[in-house]
Amino acid sequence: MKSYHNGWKSKWQANHHGKQTVHVVGRKGVVNMKAVTYETFGLEKLLLTKYLFFTGKGGVGKTSTACAVAVSLADSGKKVLLISTDPASNLQDVFNTELDGKGVAIAGVTGLMVANLNPEAAARQYRESVVAPYRGKLPQSVIENMEEQLSGSCTVEIAAFDQFSNFITDAKTQLLYDHIIFDTAPTGHTLRMLQLPSAWSDFISESTHGASCLGQLSGLEDKKNIYKEAVLNLADKTKTTLVLVSRPETTPLLEAERSSIELSDLGINNQILIINGVLSAASDEVSQKLLDKQQNALTTMPDGLGKLGIFLIPLRSYNILGLENIRAFFKGDDYVQTASYAKPLGLQGLDVLIEDIYQTGKKVIFTMGKGGVGKTTIAASIALALSQKGLKVHLTSTDPADHLKYSIEGAPLITLSKIDEKQELLNYQNEVLSKARERMNEEDVAYVEEDLRSPCTQEIAVFRAFAEIVDKAQNEVVIIDTAPTGHTLLLLDSTQSYHKEVQRTKGETPLSVQRLLPRLRDVGQTEVIIVTLPEATPVFEAERLREDLSRAGIHNKWWVVNQCLSMTNTQNPLLIARATAEYQWLEKVKKISQGNVVALPWLENASIENINLTCKGEK
Amino acid sequence: MKKLEIFDPAMCCSTGVCGPSIDPELMRIATTINALKEKGIVIKRHGLSTEPQDFVSNKTINALLQKDGVDILPATLLDGEVVKTKAYPTNEELSQWLEVKMASESPWKANSSCCGPKGCC
């Protein structure tokens, strides 16, 4: 097992990096790398502009870092507004306070206000403001028609970014606070939100026949100046700092580089990188493996990130919940040292889940959960196992950070695909235009082309691609590794509202779209597997995800708790402290899932092969 | 000149390309109206989701909606009188009402096996 493992690792390094691994052993308190030593993060090292954006892959510690910065600034006497733009935000858990879209004062922190932007709630408020004046004046069927139209993802998206733009441009807010800190949704969503102001103002400028698509947010044209100003503020390095947050792991670092480049393209150049959860010393096999893995990721960090100011935050033994932990986050850790811990018992391995799916003959399998919990690897592991049982499998990802192609290419009976938003938009535009060209003159085609440039069209395009893929489940098992939670929810929400529209429409609705929601709701056909980590935030978020799914009429049975340190044999005191803290979350998931839970140990190399080989569960 | 108005149901954009599917009828009417505009003939469209007030202020439309509900839309008014409901006017109807020459066949129908709202032929 071990030799296989090491052999695989060096092969991977030779293939993907083309250079030799430099093994660097960390000494206590110092993190050494190939000629580079990064500083530990402290507030005094941050460029304190008015706007601070925290972004990065899900699960890297954006919220923890943003909260610790916000509380530290407030403690130093500043007036601070902390806003989450993540539809799956967990700020309310961190501060143990019910939040709203305007800002709530936090007991125990003078000068700090915290707000949760909720796009669904914003859209609801908007819808109500449009419809309310007409209740009683127009018949009920007319009111319902309006409400349906105002429930689409287009409205949700516009309402969310409208609320967001207001926060970056509102003169009163600017005067009221020294610092406005944004804890943003996982990368893809944030990029989209930051791009939207320019996308919409371009669309409004170029539109010649009236931006009909915008009509649903009345008076939006007047807001063009707000969007322009938002873009200007974001690009002004004296006003805005972008803080990229990552873990010392390869995939999040790659994603950090990608966002760094895309955000530079938008003119947001004032960027720094914080690497969260860095282990500084090892004292046993498990901690040595973790240390090696982290050091390897750091020494092979993408070149683009090397240009930024880079800071580290050490791995902590605690979850960032409550003011005490938030205040300690940049300072230190005083965990109680214990020599051992009891391993959790009665946990099932992935093979039980795979057998259940095989036996029940389910055709549509989703892996869902916060980013960074290992959805992609779990999805690919299930795909591989089902194909080994002789099933034809289609594995797809809407996650732009997917690494499926490295892991599974070439396996027989498995086909791979990916939903690339830009490509899907292009495909959809081409499809519509080629149909239009068959029958229309050039002028008319140009007219249609204009509506196709509306930013909502991208949502439609992705939605249709999604429906197409689910429809493949006629002939094979379709496994969908979805994008992080917020985005997935928007997709499912559009499924629901579009489904209603589809039933009314006279257009050429693809069969795949008509069949989508009924299939997703069919317990006999669809299984949603929620993947989480044995930690507070991922479990809370997973719980909310389950509630959202059940509201959409979609059933969930299985849970996977990934990367359990408590299932390893670690002797390292820091890791033991973390392992001990895992129990309550494992127990909670057991309860929520009524025992339908699979737990996987922390693995140095969480490859599909290793998961399938080592995770047979404890009988 | 005659005054023609169309009252649309709630929808995202006038061509429907940002709705769940492509409706050739919506494309046809949007481009036809655009073409008429080039000739100086303006057909006013009222969107239920954008200008709901128009559906309250216009007594004829309001009465129609109160009686038949939302399924009566789209509705066309010629000089204030209802001339068509539940479907968009054909090109023939438009040229008759507006007294302009138009291709009797919509360019949309030329290569299509489907002929408009009534389905396929």
XYZ file of C-alpha atoms in Angstrom:
740
model
C 0.000 0.000 0.000
C 2.623 2.430 1.077
C 4.972 1.852 -1.844
C 2.119 2.109 -4.306
C 1.192 5.342 -2.691
C 4.674 6.872 -2.835
C 5.250 5.639 -6.337
C 2.047 7.290 -7.441
C 3.011 10.510 -5.784
C 6.384 10.867 -7.450
C 4.882 9.932 -10.790
C 2.290 12.637 -10.345
C 4.918 15.202 -9.490
C 7.027 14.268 -12.483
C 4.001 14.457 -14.759
C 2.477 17.636 -13.537
C 5.356 19.747 -12.464
C 8.238 18.407 -14.475
C 10.576 19.123 -11.654
C 11.953 17.359 -8.635
C 10.320 17.669 -5.280
C 12.190 19.677 -2.739
C 11.559 18.249 0.692
C 11.714 20.860 3.325
C 11.300 19.923 6.936
C 9.631 22.546 9.031
C 11.201 23.406 12.345
C 9.167 24.491 15.278
C 7.800 27.990 14.818
C 9.444 28.612 11.461
C 8.102 27.854 8.042
C 10.885 27.371 5.559
C 10.465 27.001 1.866
C 12.696 26.845 -1.119
C 14.411 30.186 -0.448
C 11.119 31.839 0.539
C 9.864 32.469 4.035
C 6.448 34.018 4.330
C 5.436 36.254 7.169
C 2.721 35.338 9.614
C -0.334 37.496 9.061
C -1.079 40.387 11.367
C -3.445 43.308 11.026
C -0.539 45.785 10.854
C 0.563 44.034 7.648
C -2.697 44.695 5.850
C -3.098 47.720 3.602
C -6.057 49.304 5.280
C -8.177 50.655 2.468
C -11.828 51.544 2.891
C -13.064 48.450 1.059
C -11.620 45.039 1.778
C -12.760 42.046 -0.266
C -12.082 38.519 0.933
C -12.390 35.879 -1.726
C -11.204 32.342 -2.478
C -12.427 28.800 -2.904
C -15.057 27.594 -0.444
C -13.764 26.247 2.845
C -10.414 28.048 2.821
C -11.228 30.291 5.765
C -12.443 33.494 4.088
C -15.105 34.036 6.699
C -12.759 33.321 9.629
C -10.157 35.721 8.281
C -12.666 38.423 7.375
C -14.317 38.181 10.805
C -10.989 38.310 12.638
C -9.940 41.386 10.630
C -13.310 43.063 11.232
C -13.286 42.405 14.992
C -9.607 43.448 15.351
C -10.288 46.701 13.508
C -13.355 47.417 15.628
C -11.395 46.585 18.798
C -8.797 49.154 17.721
C -11.523 51.803 17.711
C -12.563 51.811 14.042
C -16.113 51.797 12.744
C -16.508 48.640 10.685
C -19.222 47.142 8.487
C -18.817 43.432 7.666
C -21.017 42.129 4.854
C -21.379 38.621 3.522
C -22.432 38.295 -0.109
C -22.466 34.511 0.023
C -25.958 33.074 -0.473
C -24.817 30.278 1.868
C -23.273 32.607 4.429
C -22.523 31.401 7.925
C -21.783 34.754 9.569
C -24.801 34.243 11.804
C -23.192 31.044 13.197
C -19.837 32.725 13.725
C -21.314 35.623 15.711
C -24.224 33.594 17.084
C -26.514 36.482 16.083
C -29.529 36.675 13.784
C -28.524 38.930 10.862
C -30.328 40.916 8.185
C -29.518 42.684 4.923
C -29.004 46.089 6.497
C -26.610 45.410 9.382
C -26.911 44.304 12.997
C -24.732 45.516 15.891
C -22.726 42.733 17.511
C -22.916 42.549 21.305
C -19.425 42.677 22.779
C -17.764 44.440 19.825
C -18.139 48.215 19.835
C -18.217 49.758 16.373
C -18.980 46.571 14.418
C -22.054 46.062 12.262
C -22.611 42.795 10.398
C -24.941 42.217 7.436
C -25.883 39.197 5.337
C -26.855 39.954 1.760
C -29.397 37.376 0.829
C -30.133 37.447 -2.896
C -33.272 35.350 -2.499
C -34.613 37.700 0.162
C -33.637 40.744 -1.920
C -35.479 39.277 -4.894
C -38.500 38.525 -2.712
C -38.573 42.086 -1.412
C -38.266 43.440 -4.917
C -41.009 41.163 -6.212
C -43.329 42.225 -3.424
C -42.606 45.919 -4.035
C -43.598 45.512 -7.692
C -46.634 43.329 -7.191
C -48.153 44.708 -3.979
C -49.682 47.900 -5.500
C -51.675 45.777 -7.958
C -53.222 43.282 -5.570
C -56.958 43.779 -5.765
C -56.636 45.945 -8.885
C -55.729 43.073 -11.167
C -57.192 39.573 -10.943
C -55.330 36.860 -9.039
C -54.218 34.968 -12.167
C -52.556 38.147 -13.446
C -50.797 38.722 -10.119
C -49.520 35.145 -10.169
C -48.206 35.563 -13.700
C -46.245 38.623 -12.576
C -44.896 36.832 -9.511
C -43.727 33.880 -11.566
C -41.899 36.088 -14.001
C -40.258 37.905 -11.118
C -39.033 34.670 -9.543
C -36.481 33.703 -12.168
C -32.762 33.607 -11.596
C -32.507 36.814 -13.618
C -34.372 38.745 -10.939
C -32.450 37.054 -8.146
C -29.173 37.949 -9.770
C -30.069 41.550 -10.500
C -31.527 42.078 -7.042
C -28.383 40.660 -5.401
C -25.936 42.740 -7.308
C -28.117 45.803 -6.998
C -27.966 45.490 -3.225
C -24.218 44.889 -3.425
C -23.581 47.932 -5.662
C -25.497 50.105 -3.255
C -23.152 49.111 -0.447
C -20.047 50.095 -2.444
C -21.420 53.415 -3.615
C -23.763 54.649 -0.935
C -22.448 57.988 0.336
C -24.019 57.583 3.772
C -22.404 54.172 4.293
C -19.056 55.566 3.165
C -19.238 58.326 5.762
C -20.480 56.098 8.518
C -17.701 53.468 8.411
C -13.916 53.532 8.371
C -13.839 50.104 6.759
C -16.339 48.089 4.759
C -15.374 44.425 4.595
C -16.913 41.992 2.138
C -16.836 38.289 2.869
C -17.741 36.987 -0.552
C -19.181 33.808 -1.963
C -16.864 31.214 -3.470
C -14.858 32.426 -6.383
C -17.015 31.825 -9.421
C -19.975 33.582 -7.901
C -17.906 36.560 -6.752
C -16.246 37.001 -10.118
C -19.657 37.046 -11.708
C -20.926 39.583 -9.208
C -17.937 41.855 -9.675
C -18.243 41.589 -13.438
C -21.950 42.309 -13.448
C -21.776 46.073 -12.945
C -19.769 46.488 -16.139
C -21.774 43.822 -17.957
C -25.045 45.558 -17.206
C -23.855 49.084 -17.867
C -22.407 47.948 -21.215
C -25.675 46.253 -22.034
C -27.672 49.357 -21.151
C -25.343 51.565 -23.237
C -25.416 49.348 -26.304
C -29.104 48.525 -26.299
C -31.000 50.316 -29.029
C -34.474 48.875 -28.648
C -34.827 49.496 -24.963
C -33.367 47.108 -22.469
C -36.524 45.069 -22.212
C -34.826 42.412 -20.144
C -33.985 45.035 -17.554
C -37.540 46.240 -17.503
C -38.338 43.886 -14.713
C -36.271 45.988 -12.368
C -37.938 49.301 -13.057
C -35.703 52.324 -13.009
C -32.615 50.220 -13.453
C -31.328 52.499 -16.183
C -31.089 55.274 -13.640
C -28.748 53.063 -11.712
C -26.208 52.889 -14.475
C -24.166 55.568 -12.730
C -24.128 53.562 -9.535
C -22.703 50.575 -11.403
C -20.085 52.729 -13.089
C -19.064 54.141 -9.744
C -18.919 50.659 -8.235
C -16.496 49.579 -10.951
C -14.372 52.692 -10.408
C -14.248 52.159 -6.660
C -13.193 48.547 -7.089
C -10.356 49.516 -9.409
C -9.060 52.300 -7.163
C -6.183 50.860 -5.161
C -6.422 53.620 -2.579
C -9.963 52.464 -1.877
C -10.056 48.707 -2.435
C -7.893 45.785 -1.349
C -8.592 42.298 -2.573
C -7.563 39.621 -0.089
C -7.258 36.212 -1.735
C -7.525 33.442 0.846
C -6.260 29.916 0.267
C -5.270 26.772 2.094
C -1.751 25.426 1.640
C -3.109 22.975 -0.946
C -2.668 22.719 -4.689
C -6.254 23.165 -5.948
C -7.222 26.233 -3.879
C -3.902 27.865 -4.778
C -4.568 27.270 -8.473
C -8.005 28.762 -8.068
C -6.555 31.736 -6.183
C -4.241 32.394 -9.115
C -7.111 32.189 -11.555
C -9.224 34.681 -9.593
C -6.199 36.916 -9.179
C -5.827 37.112 -12.956
C -9.537 37.531 -13.691
C -9.895 40.252 -11.070
C -6.818 42.054 -12.424
C -8.538 42.031 -15.796
C -11.427 43.870 -14.149
C -8.932 46.454 -12.911
C -8.799 45.172 -9.331
C -5.024 45.083 -8.933
C -4.454 45.796 -5.276
C -4.238 42.172 -4.136
C -2.660 40.184 -1.321
C -2.706 36.460 -0.555
C -3.318 34.900 2.858
C -2.588 31.197 3.263
C -4.657 29.842 6.107
C -4.101 26.700 8.177
C -0.353 26.239 7.805
C 1.196 23.573 10.029
C 4.626 24.659 11.235
C 6.034 21.494 12.797
C 5.493 17.753 12.759
C 5.865 15.201 15.523
C 4.426 11.966 14.119
C 3.686 10.226 10.832
C 0.316 11.872 10.189
C 1.483 15.372 10.995
C 4.660 14.817 8.958
C 2.559 13.789 5.959
C 0.348 16.838 6.404
C 3.401 19.062 6.712
C 5.009 17.559 3.591
C 1.818 17.905 1.628
C 1.444 21.565 2.605
C 5.086 22.378 1.942
C 4.888 20.702 -1.417
C 1.847 22.808 -2.358
C 3.619 25.958 -1.216
C 6.876 25.299 -3.043
C 5.007 24.540 -6.245
C 2.707 27.549 -5.854
C 1.541 29.035 -9.191
C 3.899 31.738 -10.487
C 1.169 34.360 -10.702
C 0.762 34.357 -6.925
C 4.477 34.880 -6.284
C 4.131 38.547 -7.200
C 1.647 39.253 -4.434
C 2.303 40.021 -0.790
C 1.901 36.619 0.879
C 1.070 35.973 4.536
C 0.436 32.831 6.572
C -2.017 31.990 9.335
C -1.033 28.923 11.384
C -3.332 25.914 11.637
C -5.493 26.288 14.760
C -6.921 23.578 16.939
C -10.301 25.324 17.163
C -13.140 26.361 14.835
C -13.687 30.069 14.433
C -16.995 30.348 16.246
C -17.692 32.968 18.915
C -15.855 36.153 19.822
C -13.194 34.461 21.946
C -11.940 32.346 19.042
C -12.249 35.196 16.526
C -10.054 37.367 18.754
C -7.514 34.566 19.220
C -7.300 33.682 15.514
C -4.358 35.952 14.617
C -2.721 35.523 18.022
C -2.315 31.903 18.971
C -3.575 28.650 20.301
C -3.614 27.293 23.824
C -5.135 23.873 23.315
C -4.991 21.365 26.146
C -2.399 18.730 25.313
C -3.655 15.180 25.544
C -1.779 12.032 24.628
C -4.543 10.192 22.798
C -8.170 10.187 21.751
C -10.829 7.554 21.262
C -11.570 6.753 17.641
C -15.176 7.186 16.552
C -16.985 3.865 16.169
C -19.709 2.473 13.970
C -18.954 4.520 10.881
C -19.609 3.121 7.440
C -17.288 3.262 4.441
C -18.003 4.549 0.971
C -18.597 0.970 -0.224
C -21.905 0.873 1.703
C -23.128 3.980 -0.078
C -21.997 2.705 -3.478
C -23.730 -0.631 -2.915
C -26.942 1.184 -1.934
C -26.903 3.253 -5.114
C -26.154 0.166 -7.165
C -28.933 -1.863 -5.549
C -31.565 0.879 -5.747
C -30.634 1.547 -9.379
C -30.605 5.317 -9.021
C -29.670 7.124 -12.181
C -28.985 10.723 -11.184
C -26.392 11.221 -8.442
C -25.378 14.647 -7.139
C -22.533 15.393 -4.780
C -23.301 18.681 -3.079
C -21.756 20.774 -0.356
C -19.516 23.682 0.383
C -16.467 24.103 -1.835
C -13.301 22.397 -0.702
C -14.999 19.502 1.076
C -13.968 17.006 -1.587
C -17.139 16.706 -3.681
C -15.214 16.164 -6.887
C -13.117 13.303 -5.540
C -16.139 11.627 -3.946
C -18.105 11.967 -7.196
C -15.234 10.495 -9.176
C -14.743 7.668 -6.646
C -18.402 6.704 -6.927
C -18.209 6.908 -10.711
C -15.201 4.626 -10.774
C -16.742 2.100 -8.379
C -20.040 1.951 -10.312
C -18.189 1.532 -13.597
C -16.239 -1.335 -12.036
C -19.595 -2.942 -11.309
C -20.275 -2.752 -15.031
C -22.499 0.330 -15.186
C -22.158 2.994 -17.855
C -21.400 6.256 -16.071
C -21.377 9.889 -17.125
C -19.482 12.162 -14.765
C -19.894 15.908 -15.048
C -18.902 19.018 -13.180
C -20.171 22.575 -13.035
C -17.270 23.423 -10.765
C -14.751 25.571 -12.615
C -12.031 24.268 -10.306
C -12.617 20.636 -11.168
C -9.689 18.316 -11.480
C -11.602 15.355 -12.782
C -9.648 15.052 -15.928
C -6.443 14.352 -14.034
C -8.040 11.613 -12.024
C -10.307 9.594 -14.188
C -9.497 10.039 -17.839
C -9.217 6.770 -19.665
C -11.358 4.638 -17.332
C -13.602 2.374 -19.421
C -17.394 2.924 -19.228
C -16.929 6.479 -17.918
C -17.490 9.573 -19.996
C -16.509 12.960 -18.656
C -18.004 16.349 -19.343
C -17.935 19.798 -17.920
C -20.351 22.712 -17.860
C -18.248 25.674 -18.906
C -20.421 28.768 -18.490
C -18.752 30.817 -21.198
C -18.829 27.955 -23.673
C -22.472 27.189 -22.903
C -23.404 30.817 -23.481
C -21.660 30.752 -26.829
C -23.382 27.496 -27.793
C -26.787 28.865 -26.872
C -26.240 32.130 -28.732
C -25.096 30.242 -31.810
C -28.058 27.894 -31.657
C -30.570 30.744 -31.452
C -28.837 32.794 -34.119
C -28.522 29.945 -36.580
C -32.250 29.271 -36.184
C -32.906 32.967 -36.622
C -30.742 33.190 -39.749
C -32.753 30.441 -41.427
C -35.775 32.663 -41.464
C -34.829 36.242 -40.778
C -33.111 39.072 -42.559
C -29.931 40.590 -41.224
C -31.628 43.436 -39.401
C -33.898 41.085 -37.517
C -31.002 38.833 -36.613
C -29.184 41.843 -35.177
C -32.278 42.621 -33.135
C -32.309 39.140 -31.631
C -28.558 39.257 -31.142
C -28.984 42.261 -28.912
C -31.306 40.471 -26.501
C -28.869 37.556 -26.512
C -26.194 39.815 -25.059
C -28.236 40.340 -21.922
C -26.421 39.000 -18.864
C -29.451 36.852 -17.992
C -28.895 34.789 -21.086
C -25.868 33.155 -19.479
C -28.057 31.734 -16.726
C -30.417 30.272 -19.300
C -27.556 28.756 -21.230
C -26.074 27.061 -18.150
C -29.479 25.877 -17.066
C -30.127 24.245 -20.418
C -26.743 22.551 -20.388
C -27.514 21.249 -16.905
C -30.876 19.872 -18.070
C -29.216 18.209 -21.063
C -26.771 16.386 -18.825
C -29.389 15.204 -16.362
C -31.366 13.942 -19.340
C -28.531 11.573 -20.213
C -29.702 9.521 -17.247
C -32.080 7.801 -19.664
C -29.278 5.503 -20.743
C -26.569 5.759 -18.123
C -25.864 6.760 -14.550
C -25.187 10.477 -14.418
C -23.019 11.754 -11.584
C -22.954 15.506 -11.168
C -20.253 17.141 -9.150
C -21.889 20.491 -8.587
C -20.397 23.900 -8.070
C -20.341 25.260 -4.510
C -23.551 25.609 -2.624
C -24.776 29.097 -3.479
C -24.535 28.566 -7.169
C -26.148 25.163 -7.011
C -29.060 26.633 -5.139
C -29.553 29.272 -7.786
C -29.521 26.564 -10.424
C -32.114 24.526 -8.601
C -34.181 27.593 -7.947
C -34.185 28.383 -11.640
C -35.198 24.790 -12.263
C -38.278 25.389 -10.202
C -39.322 28.752 -11.541
C -38.525 27.782 -15.105
C -40.485 24.630 -14.730
C -43.593 26.714 -14.086
C -42.819 28.902 -17.035
C -42.171 25.881 -19.221
C -45.652 24.630 -18.512
C -47.142 27.861 -19.870
C -44.791 28.603 -22.699
C -45.654 28.022 -26.311
C -42.035 27.906 -27.356
C -39.871 25.035 -28.410
C -39.063 23.771 -24.948
C -36.453 21.057 -25.040
C -37.653 17.751 -23.647
C -34.683 17.726 -21.309
C -35.971 20.887 -19.637
C -39.502 19.520 -19.360
C -38.266 16.338 -17.722
C -35.754 17.944 -15.354
C -37.651 18.775 -12.197
C -39.885 15.683 -12.109
C -36.740 13.572 -12.357
C -34.880 15.472 -9.636
C -37.855 15.023 -7.322
C -38.167 11.299 -7.933
C -36.630 9.495 -4.938
C -36.332 6.350 -7.039
C -34.183 8.083 -9.655
C -32.213 10.811 -7.912
C -29.815 10.688 -4.970
C -28.273 13.812 -3.498
C -25.159 13.067 -1.482
C -24.190 15.866 0.872
C -20.448 16.041 1.430
C -19.131 17.843 4.475
C -16.183 18.035 6.891
C -16.291 17.235 10.618
C -16.260 20.934 11.498
C -18.818 23.490 12.613
C -19.190 25.658 9.499
C -19.394 22.913 6.875
C -21.937 20.995 8.975
C -24.131 24.069 9.562
C -24.026 24.882 5.874
C -24.787 21.319 4.878
C -27.787 21.378 7.181
C -29.110 24.523 5.481
C -28.451 22.986 2.084
C -30.604 20.019 3.053
C -33.437 22.336 4.093
C -33.227 24.200 0.794
C -33.280 20.944 -1.124
C -36.308 19.692 0.713
C -38.103 22.987 0.013
C -37.415 22.329 -3.671
C -38.941 18.869 -3.201
C -35.592 17.122 -3.622
C -34.771 14.258 -1.307
C -31.420 13.597 0.384
C -30.432 10.328 2.021
C -26.647 9.948 2.194
C -24.026 12.110 3.855
C -20.258 11.819 3.521
C -18.036 13.293 6.232
C -14.657 13.720 4.587
C -11.125 14.156 5.921
C -11.657 12.962 9.502
C -8.428 13.345 11.472
C -10.096 11.306 14.205
C -9.924 8.246 11.928
C -6.139 8.461 11.613
C -3.586 7.429 14.230
C -2.154 10.865 14.839
C -0.075 11.442 17.978
C 0.499 15.118 17.261
C -1.008 17.239 20.074
C -2.412 19.935 17.778
C -3.992 17.362 15.476
C -5.321 15.393 18.463
C -7.017 18.568 19.676
C -8.619 18.969 16.243
C -9.545 15.269 16.109
C -11.239 15.461 19.496
C -13.262 18.458 18.333
C -14.563 16.379 15.405
C -16.777 14.101 17.528
C -19.647 16.442 18.120
C -19.924 17.112 14.372
C -19.771 13.436 13.444
C -22.475 12.759 16.010
C -24.594 15.618 14.695
C -24.391 14.335 11.126
C -25.242 10.804 12.278
C -28.376 12.208 13.856
C -29.432 14.410 10.909
C -28.866 11.642 8.387
C -30.501 8.965 10.562
C -27.346 6.921 10.310
C -26.954 7.178 6.536
C -23.470 8.550 6.869
C -20.112 7.555 5.458
C -16.923 8.803 7.104
C -13.561 8.959 5.373
C -10.224 9.403 7.150
C -7.908 12.277 6.422
C -5.598 11.062 3.651
C -2.309 12.529 2.609
C -3.318 11.845 -0.925
C -7.099 11.881 -1.233
C -7.017 10.452 -4.721
C -9.871 8.368 -6.042
C -7.704 5.265 -5.935
C -6.808 5.794 -2.301
C -10.364 6.519 -1.242
C -11.609 3.365 -2.916
C -8.774 1.260 -1.501
C -8.747 2.452 2.070
C -12.313 3.326 2.877
C -14.051 0.056 3.458
C -15.403 1.308 6.753
C -15.223 -0.145 10.241
C -17.466 -3.076 10.671
C -53.245 56.655 -38.557
C -54.722 53.732 -36.699
C -53.415 53.086 -33.207
C -52.361 49.530 -32.483
C -51.374 48.337 -29.015
C -50.338 44.924 -27.764
C -50.640 43.875 -24.133
C -48.095 41.157 -23.355
C -48.140 38.651 -20.523
C -45.274 38.879 -18.029
C -42.020 37.864 -19.697
C -38.323 38.539 -19.558
C -37.525 40.167 -22.890
C -39.459 40.979 -26.036
C -37.858 38.207 -28.112
C -38.160 35.628 -25.329
C -34.557 34.467 -25.804
C -33.937 34.912 -22.120
C -36.913 32.740 -21.229
C -36.777 28.979 -20.868
C -37.171 28.290 -24.564
C -37.199 29.964 -27.914
C -40.687 30.904 -28.984
C -40.722 31.574 -32.746
C -43.951 33.534 -32.380
C -42.323 35.970 -29.976
C -39.371 36.378 -32.304
C -41.669 36.959 -35.237
C -43.778 39.610 -33.560
C -40.761 41.385 -32.057
C -38.960 41.624 -35.388
C -42.122 42.482 -37.330
C -42.860 45.358 -34.989
C -39.266 46.454 -35.318
C -39.551 46.370 -39.110
C -42.770 48.433 -38.995
C -41.029 50.955 -36.810
C -38.486 51.436 -39.601
C -41.467 52.388 -41.821
C -42.594 54.910 -39.251
C -45.430 52.807 -37.849
C -45.285 52.509 -34.094
C -47.005 49.654 -32.314
C -46.969 50.142 -28.577
C -46.318 47.050 -26.479
C -47.209 46.950 -22.800
C -45.400 44.438 -20.618
C -47.246 43.054 -17.619
C -44.071 42.745 -15.561
C -42.681 46.138 -16.583
C -45.754 48.370 -16.861
C -48.508 46.751 -14.800
C -50.110 50.174 -14.304
C -51.089 50.190 -18.011
C -53.155 47.074 -17.384
C -55.042 48.875 -14.635
C -55.423 52.248 -16.394
C -56.715 50.827 -19.670
C -60.370 50.112 -18.894
C -60.842 47.747 -21.830
C -57.860 45.549 -20.935
C -58.733 45.673 -17.279
C -62.280 44.504 -17.946
C -60.966 41.757 -20.217
C -58.547 40.539 -17.536
C -61.181 40.668 -14.803
C -63.480 38.544 -16.945
C -61.078 36.016 -18.490
C -57.899 36.084 -16.394
C -54.297 36.141 -17.526
C -54.694 33.459 -20.193
C -56.418 35.997 -22.439
C -53.009 37.630 -23.022
C -51.472 38.633 -25.363
C -54.298 40.978 -26.391
C -54.291 43.443 -29.285
C -56.245 46.702 -29.329
C -56.967 48.641 -32.520
C -58.026 52.204 -31.755
C -58.996 51.048 -28.298
C -61.094 48.076 -29.422
C -60.076 44.479 -28.779
C -59.295 42.841 -32.103
C -57.353 39.774 -31.028
C -56.703 37.785 -27.851
C -54.666 34.757 -26.763
C -52.278 35.112 -29.726
C -50.265 37.732 -31.542
C -51.642 39.230 -34.769
C -50.547 37.556 -37.972
C -48.751 39.591 -40.613
C -51.919 39.564 -42.722
C -53.962 40.992 -39.891
C -51.345 43.639 -39.245
C -51.264 44.769 -42.858
C -55.066 44.816 -43.007
C -55.491 46.813 -39.799
C -52.665 49.216 -40.427
C -53.329 49.489 -44.148
C -49.716 48.807 -45.062
C -48.219 46.350 -47.486
C -46.441 43.492 -45.795
C -45.245 40.111 -46.852
C -48.388 38.034 -46.431
C -46.271 35.168 -45.252
C -44.007 35.811 -42.339
C -40.396 35.123 -43.240
C -40.505 32.890 -40.196
C -42.811 30.427 -41.812
C -40.871 29.992 -45.042
C -38.549 27.196 -43.972
C -40.431 25.912 -41.009
C -42.624 22.905 -40.666
C -44.475 24.783 -37.964
C -46.803 27.592 -38.834
C -47.195 29.805 -35.859
C -49.284 29.544 -32.741
C -51.702 26.960 -34.065
C -48.996 24.319 -34.169
C -47.395 22.325 -36.941
C -48.777 21.612 -40.353
